[in-house]
Amino acid sequence: MSSPSDCLSWRNSFGNSFTIVDVTADDSKAQVWIAPAKPSQALTLVLAAVSEGWTAEVLDVVLPVEQQRTFEELKLEPCDVYKVAE
C-alpha cells in the first residue's frame, strides 16, 4: 500500500469525482463504499481496505448533486475510502 504522502502527491491523478463500489463480504452481506478516485483506483483502494477474500465491483451510477455535496463534506483525501452502508 502507498504511504499517505504518496497519495497526496498523486492527488491530480485521482480525478475530482467519487466512485461508488459495491462490496460483498464473506457472509454475502453487501456494503457500499465510496472513494474520491477514478474507478480502477477506487476498486484497488477499497479492496485494500476490506478483508482478504471479499469481492468488489464498481457501480456505474451518476450521483445526484445533493449526494455529491454530502460526500464532499466528508473531506476525503486521495487514497481514502469510506463505508457508506451495509
XYZ file of C-alpha atoms in Angstrom:
86
model
C 0.000 0.000 0.000
C 1.172 3.508 -0.709
C 2.140 5.864 2.041
C -0.120 8.848 2.787
C 2.467 11.233 1.364
C 2.486 9.259 -1.908
C -1.287 9.538 -2.088
C -1.219 13.285 -1.575
C 1.373 13.710 -4.311
C -0.893 11.757 -6.673
C -3.932 13.971 -5.926
C -4.366 15.131 -9.534
C -4.270 11.617 -10.952
C -7.236 10.533 -8.818
C -9.714 12.817 -10.550
C -12.306 15.008 -8.878
C -15.337 12.779 -8.518
C -16.455 9.931 -6.309
C -16.632 6.309 -7.354
C -19.191 4.031 -5.715
C -18.052 0.469 -5.011
C -20.312 -2.456 -4.091
C -18.516 -4.868 -1.736
C -19.589 -8.392 -0.835
C -18.269 -9.773 2.437
C -17.556 -13.428 3.221
C -21.030 -13.727 4.774
C -22.563 -12.465 1.487
C -23.693 -9.196 3.068
C -23.392 -6.257 0.702
C -21.689 -2.998 1.609
C -21.418 0.259 -0.307
C -18.146 2.203 -0.205
C -17.013 5.449 -1.834
C -13.594 6.682 -2.860
C -12.571 10.043 -4.311
C -10.801 8.349 -7.195
C -11.170 7.065 -10.716
C -12.989 3.703 -10.934
C -9.933 1.444 -11.292
C -8.152 3.264 -8.469
C -11.251 3.175 -6.263
C -11.608 -0.573 -6.717
C -7.985 -1.143 -5.698
C -8.273 1.162 -2.673
C -11.469 -0.444 -1.404
C -10.141 -3.982 -1.849
C -7.058 -2.963 0.142
C -9.314 -1.700 2.950
C -11.558 -4.756 3.335
C -10.808 -8.284 4.471
C -8.996 -10.669 2.157
C -11.359 -12.745 0.066
C -14.084 -10.130 -0.172
C -15.174 -9.064 -3.646
C -15.846 -5.604 -5.012
C -17.391 -4.117 -8.113
C -17.565 -0.523 -9.303
C -21.149 0.665 -9.672
C -21.915 2.708 -12.773
C -24.078 5.382 -11.172
C -24.355 9.124 -11.504
C -24.581 10.837 -8.141
C -27.252 13.478 -7.647
C -25.780 16.901 -6.889
C -27.001 16.744 -3.275
C -25.276 13.395 -2.682
C -22.062 14.657 -4.276
C -22.100 17.611 -1.855
C -22.709 15.306 1.106
C -19.704 13.193 0.141
C -17.585 16.325 -0.372
C -18.358 17.312 3.235
C -16.517 14.169 4.364
C -13.310 15.850 3.129
C -11.809 12.565 1.936
C -8.240 12.762 0.683
C -6.652 10.734 -2.122
C -6.350 7.098 -1.009
C -9.211 7.473 1.496
C -12.223 5.204 1.309
C -15.467 5.416 3.277
C -18.083 2.767 4.012
C -21.468 4.330 3.289
C -23.820 1.447 4.085
C -24.129 -2.229 4.925
